[in-house]
Amino acid sequence: MVDGRFEVPSEYVIRDTLVRVDPVKLDQSLQRWNESQGHKDSALALDGKTMRNSLDKTGYQAHIPGVIGHETHNSYTQKK
């Protein structure tokens, strides 16, 4: 945190973190999440956007993640 703001980690930090994660445990966690969220879909897609020029009162940009079901095309979540 810098000046009360969170910084996006660099590509190096994200990569370094992911190589330390046990892939089997990560897969198990993602499968459990998928089972709890997408009952009618065999897979869910997670995506997100950072909205340009959309600062809130505190100066943060809006980040909008979304989860979509492959078969049903249902939007399971989309929050600012």
PDB file of N, CA and C in Angstrom, residues 13-38:
ATOM      1  N   VAL A  13       5.877 -10.463  -9.781  1.00  0.00           N
ATOM      2  CA  VAL A  13       5.306 -10.864  -8.493  1.00  0.00           C
ATOM      3  C   VAL A  13       4.191 -11.889  -8.700  1.00  0.00           C
ATOM      4  N   ILE A  14       3.348 -11.652  -9.688  1.00  0.00           N
ATOM      5  CA  ILE A  14       2.255 -12.597  -9.966  1.00  0.00           C
ATOM      6  C   ILE A  14       2.818 -13.949 -10.383  1.00  0.00           C
ATOM      7  N   ARG A  15       3.797 -13.945 -11.283  1.00  0.00           N
ATOM      8  CA  ARG A  15       4.416 -15.193 -11.723  1.00  0.00           C
ATOM      9  C   ARG A  15       5.100 -15.916 -10.582  1.00  0.00           C
ATOM     10  N   ASP A  16       5.862 -15.153  -9.780  1.00  0.00           N
ATOM     11  CA  ASP A  16       6.585 -15.732  -8.652  1.00  0.00           C
ATOM     12  C   ASP A  16       5.619 -16.374  -7.662  1.00  0.00           C
ATOM     13  N   THR A  17       4.475 -15.752  -7.459  1.00  0.00           N
ATOM     14  CA  THR A  17       3.464 -16.302  -6.556  1.00  0.00           C
ATOM     15  C   THR A  17       2.856 -17.575  -7.135  1.00  0.00           C
ATOM     16  N   LEU A  18       2.499 -17.548  -8.420  1.00  0.00           N
ATOM     17  CA  LEU A  18       1.848 -18.702  -9.036  1.00  0.00           C
ATOM     18  C   LEU A  18       2.744 -19.927  -9.093  1.00  0.00           C
ATOM     19  N   VAL A  19       4.054 -19.737  -9.282  1.00  0.00           N
ATOM     20  CA  VAL A  19       4.935 -20.907  -9.338  1.00  0.00           C
ATOM     21  C   VAL A  19       5.089 -21.548  -7.968  1.00  0.00           C
ATOM     22  N   ARG A  20       4.730 -20.841  -6.912  1.00  0.00           N
ATOM     23  CA  ARG A  20       4.823 -21.388  -5.547  1.00  0.00           C
ATOM     24  C   ARG A  20       3.544 -22.101  -5.106  1.00  0.00           C
ATOM     25  N   VAL A  21       2.477 -21.919  -5.869  1.00  0.00           N
ATOM     26  CA  VAL A  21       1.193 -22.537  -5.521  1.00  0.00           C
ATOM     27  C   VAL A  21       1.195 -23.989  -5.975  1.00  0.00           C
ATOM     28  N   ASP A  22       0.743 -24.871  -5.082  1.00  0.00           N
ATOM     29  CA  ASP A  22       0.629 -26.287  -5.425  1.00  0.00           C
ATOM     30  C   ASP A  22      -0.481 -26.430  -6.464  1.00  0.00           C
ATOM     31  N   PRO A  23      -0.155 -26.874  -7.692  1.00  0.00           N
ATOM     32  CA  PRO A  23      -1.167 -26.932  -8.753  1.00  0.00           C
ATOM     33  C   PRO A  23      -2.332 -27.863  -8.437  1.00  0.00           C
ATOM     34  N   VAL A  24      -2.083 -28.933  -7.709  1.00  0.00           N
ATOM     35  CA  VAL A  24      -3.165 -29.866  -7.368  1.00  0.00           C
ATOM     36  C   VAL A  24      -4.140 -29.190  -6.408  1.00  0.00           C
ATOM     37  N   LYS A  25      -3.608 -28.503  -5.402  1.00  0.00           N
ATOM     38  CA  LYS A  25      -4.479 -27.818  -4.441  1.00  0.00           C
ATOM     39  C   LYS A  25      -5.227 -26.663  -5.098  1.00  0.00           C
ATOM     40  N   LEU A  26      -4.554 -25.953  -5.992  1.00  0.00           N
ATOM     41  CA  LEU A  26      -5.226 -24.876  -6.722  1.00  0.00           C
ATOM     42  C   LEU A  26      -6.363 -25.435  -7.563  1.00  0.00           C
ATOM     43  N   ASP A  27      -6.101 -26.525  -8.269  1.00  0.00           N
ATOM     44  CA  ASP A  27      -7.141 -27.154  -9.087  1.00  0.00           C
ATOM     45  C   ASP A  27      -8.309 -27.614  -8.223  1.00  0.00           C
ATOM     46  N   GLN A  28      -8.026 -28.212  -7.071  1.00  0.00           N
ATOM     47  CA  GLN A  28      -9.087 -28.663  -6.171  1.00  0.00           C
ATOM     48  C   GLN A  28      -9.920 -27.479  -5.678  1.00  0.00           C
ATOM     49  N   SER A  29      -9.255 -26.394  -5.331  1.00  0.00           N
ATOM     50  CA  SER A  29      -9.961 -25.200  -4.856  1.00  0.00           C
ATOM     51  C   SER A  29     -10.844 -24.619  -5.951  1.00  0.00           C
ATOM     52  N   LEU A  30     -10.311 -24.540  -7.167  1.00  0.00           N
ATOM     53  CA  LEU A  30     -11.096 -24.000  -8.279  1.00  0.00           C
ATOM     54  C   LEU A  30     -12.270 -24.913  -8.619  1.00  0.00           C
ATOM     55  N   GLN A  31     -12.083 -26.228  -8.520  1.00  0.00           N
ATOM     56  CA  GLN A  31     -13.183 -27.163  -8.772  1.00  0.00           C
ATOM     57  C   GLN A  31     -14.294 -26.992  -7.736  1.00  0.00           C
ATOM     58  N   ARG A  32     -13.910 -26.844  -6.454  1.00  0.00           N
ATOM     59  CA  ARG A  32     -14.919 -26.629  -5.404  1.00  0.00           C
ATOM     60  C   ARG A  32     -15.681 -25.327  -5.649  1.00  0.00           C
ATOM     61  N   TRP A  33     -14.948 -24.281  -6.040  1.00  0.00           N
ATOM     62  CA  TRP A  33     -15.591 -22.997  -6.324  1.00  0.00           C
ATOM     63  C   TRP A  33     -16.544 -23.151  -7.503  1.00  0.00           C
ATOM     64  N   ASN A  34     -16.104 -23.851  -8.545  1.00  0.00           N
ATOM     65  CA  ASN A  34     -16.931 -24.067  -9.728  1.00  0.00           C
ATOM     66  C   ASN A  34     -18.202 -24.835  -9.359  1.00  0.00           C
ATOM     67  N   GLU A  35     -18.071 -25.861  -8.529  1.00  0.00           N
ATOM     68  CA  GLU A  35     -19.236 -26.646  -8.110  1.00  0.00           C
ATOM     69  C   GLU A  35     -20.227 -25.801  -7.310  1.00  0.00           C
ATOM     70  N   SER A  36     -19.720 -24.906  -6.489  1.00  0.00           N
ATOM     71  CA  SER A  36     -20.618 -24.099  -5.663  1.00  0.00           C
ATOM     72  C   SER A  36     -21.266 -22.962  -6.450  1.00  0.00           C
ATOM     73  N   GLN A  37     -20.654 -22.534  -7.546  1.00  0.00           N
ATOM     74  CA  GLN A  37     -21.148 -21.382  -8.285  1.00  0.00           C
ATOM     75  C   GLN A  37     -21.876 -21.734  -9.585  1.00  0.00           C
ATOM     76  N   GLY A  38     -21.464 -22.769 -10.246  1.00  0.00           N
ATOM     77  CA  GLY A  38     -22.026 -23.053 -11.567  1.00  0.00           C
ATOM     78  C   GLY A  38     -22.690 -24.407 -11.660  1.00  0.00           C
TER      79      GLY A  38
END
